[in-house]
C-alpha cells in the first residue's frame, strides 16, 4: 500500500514538471504565480483623495503636528474694498468713487486707493496698520492742506508711496526712512525745501515731473542711494545744487535751465543718462568740461540755443543735438587727438535741425567717429 502511494505521488510530480519541460524559465513563472496572492510591491499605497489647501498655499504633506492657518475673517475687510483670500495682505479699494479712506486692517501690507475722489488723508488713518509696505493714492483729489503731518512717518516699513496725479502744492512730510520710491509727479508743487527729503537715505527713485517747481536747492544732497531723479516738465532755471553720488538717471528736460556749472557731473561717477532737452542752454552757460564725464553714455541737449557742439567725453555713445543753432562741425568736440588708437565711441549723433551744411563734416571725422552707425545732419 505504501508503495502504491509513492508511485502515485511520483506520477503527479512528473506530470506537473512536464508542462515546463519546454520552458527553461519555469521556476521564474512558478515564483510569480506564488506572489499573485500578495500586493504588488511597485503599486502605490492606496490613498483617499484630499482637498488642496485654500488661501493660496501650495499643496504639501499633511503634518501631524499642525494644521493650516485659519482664513482671514471676511468681516475684517471694509465693505467698500476687496481683500482676496489668496493675497491676505492686500486691500483693493481702487476705482470705486470713494471720497474718504476706509479702515485698514492691521494685517495689510499693500493698500490700493488709486483713482477715487479722495481729498484728504486724515491723521491716524494708518495707525492700525503700521506694517504697510505699499500705499497707492494716485489719481485722487488730495490737497496739501488736508494731509496729516505725521500720517506717513509712523509707517516705519513703507517702501513705496504713490501720491502722483493729485492736487498737492507742497512736499509731504516727514516721511519714513524706509522709503525707496516716492511718486509725486503730476501735482502742483512749486518748490522743494532743503529739508523736505531729509533722512531718506534708502530712497532710490524720486518722481517729481510735471509740477510747477522753480527751485530745488540742495534737497538732493543727502539722498545717497538715489538712482533715478525725474524733474522734467517743471519751471527750473537752475540745476539742483549737487547730485547724489549713486545717481544713474537724470531727467531735466522741458525746464528753463540756462547753464550747468563746470564739472557738475563729476560727483556722480555712476551717471549714465542725462536729458536736458527743451531748455534754454547756451554755450555761454556751459564750461568746457561740463559734459566731459567718462560715465555718461547718453546725453540729450536737443532743442536748446547752442551754437557750437559742446566738448564731450570719448566714452559717450549717444548724443542728441537736433533743434539748436549749431553752425559748425567741430571734430575737437569729440576727439582732442585723432589717430589710429584715439577715437570716439559715439554711435548715434543727431545734428539735424541746425544750421550746419551737409558738406561741413571735416575730413578726419570718419577716423574720429569710426564707430558711429548714425549721423544726422
Short mmCIF file of C-alpha atoms in Angstrom, two decimals, residues 15-375:
data_model
loop_
_atom_site.label_atom_id
_atom_site.label_comp_id
_atom_site.label_asym_id
_atom_site.label_seq_id
_atom_site.Cartn_x
_atom_site.Cartn_y
_atom_site.Cartn_z
CA UNK A 15 3.12 15.44 -14.81
CA UNK A 16 3.48 18.92 -13.20
CA UNK A 17 7.10 19.30 -14.19
CA UNK A 18 6.40 18.05 -17.71
CA UNK A 19 4.44 21.18 -18.53
CA UNK A 20 7.64 23.26 -18.01
CA UNK A 21 9.98 20.95 -19.95
CA UNK A 22 9.89 23.32 -22.96
CA UNK A 23 10.35 26.48 -20.84
CA UNK A 24 13.83 26.95 -19.34
CA UNK A 25 12.42 29.71 -17.06
CA UNK A 26 9.69 27.61 -15.49
CA UNK A 27 10.97 28.29 -11.98
CA UNK A 28 10.53 32.07 -12.51
CA UNK A 29 6.94 31.53 -13.62
CA UNK A 30 6.33 29.38 -10.62
CA UNK A 31 7.56 32.09 -8.20
CA UNK A 32 5.40 34.72 -9.87
CA UNK A 33 2.35 32.51 -9.57
CA UNK A 34 3.03 32.22 -5.86
CA UNK A 35 3.16 36.03 -5.46
CA UNK A 36 -0.17 36.60 -7.14
CA UNK A 37 -1.96 36.42 -3.82
CA UNK A 38 0.14 39.30 -2.37
CA UNK A 39 0.18 43.07 -3.07
CA UNK A 40 2.45 44.17 -5.88
CA UNK A 41 5.41 45.93 -4.17
CA UNK A 42 5.55 48.50 -7.00
CA UNK A 43 1.93 49.53 -6.73
CA UNK A 44 1.40 52.79 -4.78
CA UNK A 45 -0.21 52.55 -1.42
CA UNK A 46 -3.94 53.12 -1.57
CA UNK A 47 -4.94 56.64 -0.51
CA UNK A 48 -8.02 58.71 -0.23
CA UNK A 49 -8.33 61.95 -2.21
CA UNK A 50 -7.66 65.15 -0.25
CA UNK A 51 -8.68 68.73 -0.74
CA UNK A 52 -5.96 71.27 -1.64
CA UNK A 53 -5.09 73.98 0.87
CA UNK A 54 -7.06 77.19 0.47
CA UNK A 55 -5.64 80.70 0.84
CA UNK A 56 -3.09 80.36 -1.97
CA UNK A 57 -0.74 77.97 -0.12
CA UNK A 58 0.88 75.34 -2.32
CA UNK A 59 -0.10 71.75 -1.76
CA UNK A 60 2.16 69.79 0.56
CA UNK A 61 2.19 66.95 3.07
CA UNK A 62 -0.20 66.98 5.96
CA UNK A 63 1.89 67.33 9.09
CA UNK A 64 0.68 65.67 12.22
CA UNK A 65 1.93 68.45 14.47
CA UNK A 66 -0.10 71.29 12.98
CA UNK A 67 -2.88 72.42 10.70
CA UNK A 68 -3.26 75.12 8.04
CA UNK A 69 -3.76 78.64 9.35
CA UNK A 70 -7.36 79.79 9.55
CA UNK A 71 -8.61 82.01 6.75
CA UNK A 72 -8.82 85.76 7.32
CA UNK A 73 -12.12 86.88 8.68
CA UNK A 74 -14.01 88.49 5.77
CA UNK A 75 -15.61 90.84 8.27
CA UNK A 76 -12.11 92.29 8.80
CA UNK A 77 -12.23 93.82 5.31
CA UNK A 78 -14.09 97.11 4.71
CA UNK A 79 -17.23 96.61 2.68
CA UNK A 80 -16.05 99.22 0.19
CA UNK A 81 -12.98 97.16 -0.71
CA UNK A 82 -11.84 93.69 -1.75
CA UNK A 83 -9.45 91.57 0.31
CA UNK A 84 -8.76 88.43 -1.76
CA UNK A 85 -8.18 85.28 0.33
CA UNK A 86 -5.28 84.22 -1.88
CA UNK A 87 -3.50 87.52 -1.09
CA UNK A 88 -4.49 88.21 2.51
CA UNK A 89 -2.13 91.17 3.00
CA UNK A 90 -3.55 93.27 0.13
CA UNK A 91 -6.62 95.50 0.11
CA UNK A 92 -8.06 96.79 -3.16
CA UNK A 93 -10.20 99.92 -2.94
CA UNK A 94 -9.38 101.46 -6.32
CA UNK A 95 -11.85 102.86 -8.90
CA UNK A 96 -14.84 102.96 -6.51
CA UNK A 97 -15.65 106.69 -6.32
CA UNK A 98 -14.57 106.77 -2.69
CA UNK A 99 -14.43 110.19 -1.02
CA UNK A 100 -12.68 109.01 2.16
CA UNK A 101 -10.10 106.49 3.30
CA UNK A 102 -11.70 103.40 4.87
CA UNK A 103 -10.43 101.46 7.86
CA UNK A 104 -7.22 99.49 7.16
CA UNK A 105 -6.90 96.10 8.96
CA UNK A 106 -3.66 95.51 10.81
CA UNK A 107 -2.57 92.57 8.63
CA UNK A 108 -2.36 94.68 5.47
CA UNK A 109 0.94 95.31 3.68
CA UNK A 110 -0.37 96.66 0.37
CA UNK A 111 -3.29 99.08 0.03
CA UNK A 112 -4.63 100.47 -3.23
CA UNK A 113 -6.81 103.61 -3.13
CA UNK A 114 -6.00 105.00 -6.58
CA UNK A 115 -8.47 106.57 -9.00
CA UNK A 116 -11.08 107.70 -6.48
CA UNK A 117 -12.31 111.09 -5.27
CA UNK A 118 -10.39 111.16 -2.00
CA UNK A 119 -9.47 114.70 -0.98
CA UNK A 120 -7.84 114.20 2.43
CA UNK A 121 -5.57 111.84 4.36
CA UNK A 122 -6.62 112.30 7.93
CA UNK A 123 -4.19 111.95 10.82
CA UNK A 124 -4.10 108.43 12.26
CA UNK A 125 -5.76 106.72 9.30
CA UNK A 126 -2.91 104.20 9.08
CA UNK A 127 -2.23 103.83 12.82
CA UNK A 128 -3.82 100.38 12.87
CA UNK A 129 -1.59 99.11 10.02
CA UNK A 130 1.91 100.39 10.70
CA UNK A 131 3.42 97.45 8.79
CA UNK A 132 2.34 98.79 5.40
CA UNK A 133 4.87 98.43 2.56
CA UNK A 134 2.99 100.00 -0.38
CA UNK A 135 0.43 102.79 -0.29
CA UNK A 136 -1.18 103.77 -3.60
CA UNK A 137 -3.13 107.05 -3.52
CA UNK A 138 -2.55 108.33 -7.05
CA UNK A 139 -5.34 109.67 -9.21
CA UNK A 140 -7.32 111.37 -6.45
CA UNK A 141 -8.05 114.96 -5.38
CA UNK A 142 -5.77 115.19 -2.37
CA UNK A 143 -4.62 118.68 -1.35
CA UNK A 144 -1.65 119.52 0.88
CA UNK A 145 -3.79 121.27 3.47
CA UNK A 146 -5.71 118.07 4.12
CA UNK A 147 -2.77 115.70 4.64
CA UNK A 148 -1.98 114.85 8.25
CA UNK A 149 1.52 115.99 9.12
CA UNK A 150 2.59 112.68 10.70
CA UNK A 151 0.33 110.39 8.74
CA UNK A 152 3.24 108.70 6.92
CA UNK A 153 6.06 108.99 9.46
CA UNK A 154 4.58 106.17 11.59
CA UNK A 155 4.81 103.70 8.69
CA UNK A 156 8.34 102.61 9.51
CA UNK A 157 8.41 99.84 6.89
CA UNK A 158 6.90 101.80 3.99
CA UNK A 159 8.80 101.28 0.73
CA UNK A 160 6.62 102.78 -2.00
CA UNK A 161 4.33 105.80 -1.78
CA UNK A 162 2.21 106.85 -4.76
CA UNK A 163 0.79 110.37 -4.49
CA UNK A 164 1.03 111.36 -8.14
CA UNK A 165 -1.86 112.87 -10.11
CA UNK A 166 -3.32 114.80 -7.17
CA UNK A 167 -3.58 118.47 -6.17
CA UNK A 168 -0.59 118.74 -3.86
CA UNK A 169 1.13 122.13 -3.64
CA UNK A 170 3.78 121.18 -1.07
CA UNK A 171 6.11 118.28 -0.44
CA UNK A 172 4.56 115.86 2.08
CA UNK A 173 6.46 115.06 5.22
CA UNK A 174 8.01 113.94 7.35
CA UNK A 175 8.44 110.65 5.53
CA UNK A 176 9.80 107.35 6.91
CA UNK A 177 13.46 106.45 6.35
CA UNK A 178 12.45 103.10 4.87
CA UNK A 179 11.02 104.72 1.73
CA UNK A 180 12.53 103.51 -1.57
CA UNK A 181 10.21 105.03 -4.20
CA UNK A 182 8.37 108.33 -3.97
CA UNK A 183 5.91 109.28 -6.72
CA UNK A 184 4.85 112.94 -6.60
CA UNK A 185 4.58 113.70 -10.30
CA UNK A 186 1.62 115.49 -11.90
CA UNK A 187 0.85 117.75 -8.94
CA UNK A 188 1.18 121.49 -8.32
CA UNK A 189 4.29 121.51 -6.13
CA UNK A 190 6.23 124.78 -6.55
CA UNK A 191 9.41 124.18 -4.54
CA UNK A 192 11.42 121.52 -2.77
CA UNK A 193 12.77 122.85 0.55
CA UNK A 194 16.27 121.77 1.58
CA UNK A 195 14.93 119.61 4.42
CA UNK A 196 11.97 118.13 2.51
CA UNK A 197 13.76 114.82 1.88
CA UNK A 198 15.88 114.76 4.99
CA UNK A 199 16.72 111.28 6.30
CA UNK A 200 15.60 109.39 3.18
CA UNK A 201 18.88 107.52 2.84
CA UNK A 202 17.22 104.47 1.25
CA UNK A 203 15.34 106.35 -1.47
CA UNK A 204 16.29 105.01 -4.92
CA UNK A 205 13.72 106.70 -7.21
CA UNK A 206 12.15 110.17 -6.97
CA UNK A 207 9.49 111.24 -9.45
CA UNK A 208 8.71 114.97 -9.47
CA UNK A 209 7.96 115.56 -13.16
CA UNK A 210 5.00 117.64 -14.33
CA UNK A 211 4.86 120.01 -11.36
CA UNK A 212 5.49 123.75 -11.01
CA UNK A 213 8.84 123.51 -9.26
CA UNK A 214 11.02 126.60 -9.62
CA UNK A 215 13.72 125.75 -7.14
CA UNK A 216 15.27 122.61 -5.70
CA UNK A 217 18.34 123.89 -3.88
CA UNK A 218 20.40 121.28 -2.03
CA UNK A 219 17.49 118.97 -1.18
CA UNK A 220 19.05 116.07 -3.13
CA UNK A 221 22.44 116.04 -1.44
CA UNK A 222 21.58 113.58 1.32
CA UNK A 223 19.90 111.02 -0.93
CA UNK A 224 22.92 108.74 -1.06
CA UNK A 225 21.00 105.76 -2.55
CA UNK A 226 19.14 107.73 -5.24
CA UNK A 227 19.47 106.15 -8.69
CA UNK A 228 16.71 107.94 -10.65
CA UNK A 229 15.72 111.59 -10.41
CA UNK A 230 12.98 112.97 -12.67
CA UNK A 231 12.41 116.73 -12.55
CA UNK A 232 11.24 117.12 -16.14
CA UNK A 233 8.36 119.41 -17.14
CA UNK A 234 8.84 121.97 -14.38
CA UNK A 235 9.95 125.63 -14.20
CA UNK A 236 13.55 125.17 -13.07
CA UNK A 237 16.06 127.85 -14.06
CA UNK A 238 18.96 126.16 -12.34
CA UNK A 239 20.04 122.57 -11.94
CA UNK A 240 19.92 121.12 -8.39
CA UNK A 241 22.80 122.08 -6.10
CA UNK A 242 24.78 118.89 -6.09
CA UNK A 243 23.74 115.43 -7.25
CA UNK A 244 23.77 112.16 -5.27
CA UNK A 245 26.84 110.00 -5.84
CA UNK A 246 24.80 106.90 -6.73
CA UNK A 247 22.69 108.66 -9.39
CA UNK A 248 22.40 106.86 -12.76
CA UNK A 249 19.49 108.61 -14.50
CA UNK A 250 18.81 112.36 -14.52
CA UNK A 251 15.81 113.82 -16.34
CA UNK A 252 15.62 117.63 -16.56
CA UNK A 253 14.00 118.13 -19.96
CA UNK A 254 11.30 120.77 -20.53
CA UNK A 255 12.52 123.32 -18.00
CA UNK A 256 14.12 126.79 -18.24
CA UNK A 257 17.68 125.81 -17.33
CA UNK A 258 20.19 128.16 -18.98
CA UNK A 259 23.51 126.99 -17.50
CA UNK A 260 25.28 123.99 -15.98
CA UNK A 261 28.33 124.51 -13.70
CA UNK A 262 31.79 123.27 -14.61
CA UNK A 263 32.44 119.62 -13.60
CA UNK A 264 28.85 119.43 -12.39
CA UNK A 265 28.57 115.69 -13.03
CA UNK A 266 31.91 114.74 -11.51
CA UNK A 267 30.30 114.00 -8.15
CA UNK A 268 28.12 111.31 -9.74
CA UNK A 269 30.57 108.74 -11.15
CA UNK A 270 27.78 106.25 -11.95
CA UNK A 271 25.68 108.64 -14.04
CA UNK A 272 24.63 107.05 -17.36
CA UNK A 273 21.72 109.06 -18.82
CA UNK A 274 21.30 112.84 -18.83
CA UNK A 275 18.37 114.57 -20.52
CA UNK A 276 18.41 118.37 -20.78
CA UNK A 277 16.40 118.85 -23.94
CA UNK A 278 13.88 121.70 -24.34
CA UNK A 279 15.68 124.11 -22.04
CA UNK A 280 17.43 127.49 -22.56
CA UNK A 281 21.04 126.32 -22.65
CA UNK A 282 23.60 128.45 -24.48
CA UNK A 283 27.33 127.93 -24.98
CA UNK A 284 27.98 130.85 -22.63
CA UNK A 285 26.28 128.91 -19.84
CA UNK A 286 28.42 125.80 -20.32
CA UNK A 287 32.02 125.37 -19.20
CA UNK A 288 34.45 123.39 -21.35
CA UNK A 289 34.38 120.37 -19.01
CA UNK A 290 30.69 120.39 -18.15
CA UNK A 291 29.89 117.20 -20.08
CA UNK A 292 33.35 115.63 -20.01
CA UNK A 293 32.21 112.77 -17.77
CA UNK A 294 33.54 109.29 -18.53
CA UNK A 295 30.45 107.53 -17.18
CA UNK A 296 27.74 109.24 -19.28
CA UNK A 297 26.57 107.07 -22.18
CA UNK A 298 23.60 109.14 -23.40
CA UNK A 299 23.32 112.93 -23.46
CA UNK A 300 20.28 114.77 -24.80
CA UNK A 301 20.79 118.51 -25.40
CA UNK A 302 18.28 118.86 -28.22
CA UNK A 303 16.04 121.92 -28.66
CA UNK A 304 18.18 124.43 -26.81
CA UNK A 305 20.05 127.53 -28.05
CA UNK A 306 23.51 126.07 -28.60
CA UNK A 307 25.64 127.47 -31.43
CA UNK A 308 28.58 125.08 -31.05
CA UNK A 309 28.91 121.42 -30.21
CA UNK A 310 29.97 121.22 -26.53
CA UNK A 311 33.00 119.03 -25.75
CA UNK A 312 32.06 115.52 -24.64
CA UNK A 313 33.94 112.51 -23.36
CA UNK A 314 35.11 109.84 -25.79
CA UNK A 315 33.06 107.23 -23.88
CA UNK A 316 29.78 108.89 -24.86
CA UNK A 317 27.67 106.66 -27.14
CA UNK A 318 24.55 108.71 -27.96
CA UNK A 319 24.46 112.49 -28.41
CA UNK A 320 21.30 114.37 -29.38
CA UNK A 321 21.78 117.97 -30.54
CA UNK A 322 18.94 118.43 -33.03
CA UNK A 323 16.89 121.61 -32.97
CA UNK A 324 19.68 124.00 -31.87
CA UNK A 325 21.55 126.81 -33.71
CA UNK A 326 24.80 124.96 -34.29
CA UNK A 327 26.59 126.27 -37.39
CA UNK A 328 29.86 124.35 -37.41
CA UNK A 329 31.03 120.74 -37.08
CA UNK A 330 34.00 120.80 -34.73
CA UNK A 331 35.75 117.45 -34.53
CA UNK A 332 37.67 118.61 -31.43
CA UNK A 333 34.40 118.36 -29.50
CA UNK A 334 34.69 114.58 -29.83
CA UNK A 335 38.42 113.85 -30.20
CA UNK A 336 41.22 116.02 -28.85
CA UNK A 337 43.67 113.79 -30.72
CA UNK A 338 42.77 112.00 -33.93
CA UNK A 339 44.83 108.95 -34.86
CA UNK A 340 44.59 105.18 -35.13
CA UNK A 341 44.31 104.49 -31.40
CA UNK A 342 42.44 107.62 -30.26
CA UNK A 343 38.80 107.81 -31.31
CA UNK A 344 35.28 108.41 -30.00
CA UNK A 345 32.88 105.62 -29.07
CA UNK A 346 29.94 107.66 -30.32
CA UNK A 347 27.34 105.53 -32.10
CA UNK A 348 24.48 108.00 -32.65
CA UNK A 349 24.90 111.70 -33.42
CA UNK A 350 21.93 113.87 -34.33
CA UNK A 351 22.58 117.35 -35.67
CA UNK A 352 19.51 117.77 -37.83
CA UNK A 353 17.51 120.95 -37.45
CA UNK A 354 20.63 123.10 -37.04
CA UNK A 355 22.49 125.50 -39.34
CA UNK A 356 25.23 123.08 -40.40
CA UNK A 357 25.68 122.35 -44.08
CA UNK A 358 25.83 118.70 -45.12
CA UNK A 359 29.26 119.20 -46.65
CA UNK A 360 30.66 120.78 -43.48
CA UNK A 361 31.90 117.49 -41.99
CA UNK A 362 35.72 117.59 -41.53
CA UNK A 363 37.92 115.14 -43.40
CA UNK A 364 39.13 113.47 -40.21
CA UNK A 365 35.57 112.90 -38.92
CA UNK A 366 35.39 109.29 -40.19
CA UNK A 367 38.58 108.47 -38.30
CA UNK A 368 37.38 110.05 -35.06
CA UNK A 369 33.78 108.82 -35.32
CA UNK A 370 34.62 105.41 -36.73
CA UNK A 371 32.08 103.60 -34.53
CA UNK A 372 29.14 105.82 -35.44
CA UNK A 373 26.24 104.00 -37.05
CA UNK A 374 24.02 107.10 -37.45
CA UNK A 375 24.99 110.71 -38.10
#
